[in-house]
Short mmCIF file of C-alpha atoms in Angstrom, two decimals:
data_model
loop_
_atom_site.label_atom_id
_atom_site.label_comp_id
_atom_site.label_asym_id
_atom_site.label_seq_id
_atom_site.Cartn_x
_atom_site.Cartn_y
_atom_site.Cartn_z
CA MET A 1 -65.81 9.74 17.23
CA LYS A 2 -68.90 8.94 15.27
CA THR A 3 -68.78 12.34 13.62
CA ILE A 4 -65.15 12.00 12.67
CA LEU A 5 -65.79 8.54 11.26
CA SER A 6 -68.82 9.84 9.19
CA LEU A 7 -66.71 12.78 7.88
CA PHE A 8 -63.88 10.35 6.83
CA ILE A 9 -66.42 8.13 4.98
CA PHE A 10 -67.91 11.20 3.25
CA LEU A 11 -64.57 12.55 2.14
CA PHE A 12 -63.37 9.10 0.96
CA VAL A 13 -66.58 8.40 -1.05
CA THR A 14 -66.66 11.95 -2.46
CA SER A 15 -62.96 11.88 -3.61
CA ALA A 16 -63.38 8.47 -5.08
CA THR A 17 -66.55 9.51 -6.99
CA SER A 18 -65.09 12.74 -8.27
CA ALA A 19 -61.88 11.09 -9.40
CA SER A 20 -63.82 8.53 -11.46
CA ILE A 21 -65.66 11.09 -13.59
CA TYR A 22 -62.51 12.27 -15.42
CA PRO A 23 -61.48 9.87 -18.15
CA PRO A 24 -57.76 9.46 -18.76
CA TYR A 25 -58.26 10.32 -22.43
CA LEU A 26 -60.89 12.83 -23.54
CA TYR A 27 -63.38 11.21 -25.92
CA GLY A 28 -61.19 8.12 -25.57
CA ASP A 29 -58.58 9.78 -27.85
CA LYS A 30 -55.06 8.89 -26.55
CA ASN A 31 -53.77 12.22 -27.88
CA LEU A 32 -56.02 14.05 -25.38
CA ILE A 33 -54.31 13.14 -22.02
CA TYR A 34 -55.65 13.96 -18.57
CA CYS A 35 -53.53 16.32 -16.49
CA GLY A 36 -55.71 17.11 -13.46
CA ALA A 37 -58.91 18.48 -12.39
CA HIS A 38 -60.56 20.99 -10.05
CA GLN A 39 -64.27 21.67 -9.20
CA GLY A 40 -65.77 19.89 -12.12
CA ILE A 41 -63.17 21.03 -14.67
CA GLY A 42 -60.90 18.31 -16.28
CA PHE A 43 -57.61 19.49 -17.74
CA TYR A 44 -56.17 17.77 -20.74
CA ILE A 45 -53.33 18.39 -23.27
CA ASP A 46 -53.36 17.49 -26.89
CA LYS A 47 -50.16 15.36 -27.43
CA SER A 48 -50.40 15.70 -31.18
CA SER A 49 -50.15 19.48 -30.95
CA LEU A 50 -46.92 19.54 -28.82
CA ILE A 51 -44.06 21.53 -30.36
CA ILE A 52 -40.54 21.90 -28.87
CA GLU A 53 -39.95 25.54 -29.78
CA GLU A 54 -36.46 25.65 -28.13
CA ASN A 55 -34.20 23.13 -26.51
CA THR A 56 -30.66 23.93 -25.33
CA SER A 57 -28.60 22.67 -22.45
CA SER A 58 -29.94 25.32 -20.20
CA ARG A 59 -33.55 25.97 -21.30
CA CYS A 60 -36.50 24.56 -23.11
CA ARG A 61 -39.75 26.00 -24.47
CA ILE A 62 -42.82 23.88 -25.33
CA ALA A 63 -46.02 24.89 -26.94
CA VAL A 64 -49.04 22.63 -26.53
CA ASN A 65 -52.85 22.94 -26.77
CA GLU A 66 -54.64 22.60 -23.39
CA LEU A 67 -58.24 21.54 -23.20
CA THR A 68 -60.62 22.13 -20.35
CA ALA A 69 -63.74 19.94 -20.17
CA GLU A 70 -66.71 20.54 -17.82
CA PHE A 71 -67.95 17.45 -16.01
CA THR A 72 -70.77 16.48 -13.70
CA SER A 73 -70.97 13.30 -11.56
CA ASP A 74 -72.73 11.65 -14.57
CA GLY A 75 -70.02 12.65 -17.06
CA PHE A 76 -69.74 15.62 -19.48
CA HIS A 77 -71.53 18.82 -18.74
CA LEU A 78 -73.50 19.44 -21.94
CA ASP A 79 -74.51 22.64 -23.58
CA ARG A 80 -77.98 23.35 -25.02
CA LEU A 81 -77.07 21.33 -28.18
CA ASP A 82 -76.10 18.27 -26.08
CA SER A 83 -72.37 18.73 -26.93
CA PRO A 84 -69.68 18.52 -24.24
CA ILE A 85 -68.47 21.93 -23.13
CA VAL A 86 -64.79 21.77 -24.12
CA ASN A 87 -62.44 24.76 -24.54
CA THR A 88 -59.10 24.73 -26.23
CA LYS A 89 -56.16 27.17 -25.86
CA LYS A 90 -52.47 27.24 -26.90
CA SER A 91 -50.19 27.26 -23.86
CA LEU A 92 -46.45 28.02 -23.69
CA PHE A 93 -44.20 26.59 -21.05
CA TYR A 94 -40.55 27.64 -20.33
CA TYR A 95 -38.26 25.27 -18.43
CA ASP A 96 -35.07 26.68 -16.78
CA LEU A 97 -33.03 23.43 -16.70
CA ASN A 98 -30.19 24.90 -14.71
CA ASN A 99 -32.49 25.95 -11.74
CA LEU A 100 -35.19 23.42 -12.26
CA LYS A 101 -37.97 26.04 -12.64
CA MET A 102 -41.01 25.94 -14.82
CA TYR A 103 -42.95 28.95 -16.22
CA LYS A 104 -46.17 29.44 -18.07
CA TRP A 105 -46.90 32.31 -20.46
CA VAL A 106 -49.78 34.37 -19.08
CA GLU A 107 -51.88 36.74 -21.21
CA PRO A 108 -53.18 39.99 -19.90
CA SER A 109 -56.25 39.78 -17.58
CA LYS A 110 -57.62 41.60 -14.58
CA TYR A 111 -54.87 39.94 -12.59
CA VAL A 112 -51.92 40.47 -14.94
CA LYS A 113 -51.20 43.85 -16.62
CA GLY A 114 -49.06 42.59 -19.48
CA ASN A 115 -47.81 39.34 -20.90
CA GLU A 116 -45.41 37.58 -18.58
CA TRP A 117 -43.87 34.32 -17.65
CA ALA A 118 -45.52 33.06 -14.45
CA TYR A 119 -43.48 30.78 -12.21
CA ILE A 120 -45.24 27.44 -11.53
CA TYR A 121 -44.38 26.30 -7.99
CA PRO A 122 -43.55 22.59 -7.67
CA VAL A 123 -45.22 22.28 -4.17
CA GLY A 124 -47.62 24.17 -2.10
CA SER A 125 -51.28 24.80 -2.13
CA PHE A 126 -53.31 24.26 -5.25
CA ALA A 127 -53.72 28.07 -5.43
CA MET A 128 -49.96 28.29 -5.79
CA THR A 129 -49.21 25.31 -7.99
CA GLY A 130 -52.29 25.42 -10.22
CA HIS A 131 -54.90 22.84 -10.74
CA SER A 132 -53.63 21.47 -13.91
CA PHE A 133 -50.19 19.89 -14.40
CA SER A 134 -50.02 20.28 -18.21
CA GLY A 135 -46.47 21.77 -18.10
CA GLU A 136 -45.16 18.74 -16.31
CA ILE A 137 -46.99 16.27 -18.60
CA ALA A 138 -45.85 18.24 -21.77
CA PHE A 139 -42.22 17.89 -20.58
CA TYR A 140 -42.70 14.19 -19.91
CA ILE A 141 -44.23 13.65 -23.41
CA ALA A 142 -41.43 15.62 -25.05
CA PHE A 143 -38.46 14.03 -23.28
CA ASN A 144 -39.83 10.96 -21.55
CA LYS A 145 -38.55 12.27 -18.15
CA LYS A 146 -40.12 14.08 -15.27
CA PHE A 147 -39.43 17.76 -14.57
CA TYR A 148 -40.80 18.41 -11.05
CA GLY A 149 -42.06 14.89 -10.37
CA GLY A 150 -40.06 12.06 -8.75
CA ARG A 151 -38.35 14.16 -6.13
CA LYS A 152 -39.12 16.45 -3.19
CA HIS A 153 -39.06 20.16 -3.34
CA TYR A 154 -38.66 22.77 -0.54
CA ASN A 155 -41.99 24.50 0.40
CA ASN A 156 -41.31 27.99 1.70
CA GLN A 157 -44.70 28.15 3.49
CA THR A 158 -44.30 24.92 5.46
CA HIS A 159 -40.49 24.99 5.59
CA ARG A 160 -40.03 21.37 4.76
CA TYR A 161 -39.42 19.18 1.66
CA GLU A 162 -42.65 17.85 0.00
CA LYS A 163 -43.74 15.85 -3.00
CA VAL A 164 -45.55 17.48 -5.88
CA ASN A 165 -49.42 17.64 -5.76
CA PHE A 166 -49.94 14.98 -8.40
CA THR A 167 -49.52 11.26 -8.55
CA ASP A 168 -47.46 9.15 -10.92
CA VAL A 169 -50.67 7.88 -12.53
CA LEU A 170 -50.52 10.99 -14.81
CA TYR A 171 -47.22 9.74 -16.24
CA GLN A 172 -48.83 6.20 -16.64
CA TYR A 173 -51.48 7.80 -18.87
CA VAL A 174 -48.78 9.16 -21.17
CA ASP A 175 -46.93 5.76 -21.19
CA ASP A 176 -50.20 3.91 -21.89
CA ALA A 177 -51.08 6.25 -24.74
CA LYS A 178 -47.88 5.08 -26.53
CA LYS A 179 -49.10 1.46 -26.65
#
């Protein structure tokens, strides 16, 4: 019992500490909105770069700049010049509005032979859904409504309906940035 209690306290303190190192707005800039984190990497999107490339009754395509920032428990992970290590890349998201499916354009890599639209699962392990939820937040910025969020989705692995892997606080960051 003592071991279980110690483990619970450790996990609680660790998650509370790690969540606090990721600011809701990178550099305090309300255009750079937090979308999630994993293993010391914070994911942000640049709201000012968002472009709706296509919007019909059945589909939508959005381009947005995604930023990744390396953090430590003390804040930014700095390079040799004492600058935060931040990388930016343009990301494309495709939304199938009829089937409520979201996709992200993936460039060739050692895992992908050619360019392709990769399906983003609404629920499941973080390995399936991804660690950043920029496609969801981009859709929310563009249309002021949730795409995957706010409802349960069927998980083929667990055979039950589940909520998405992120909290409503991400939408709150977008709403607060408007003020």
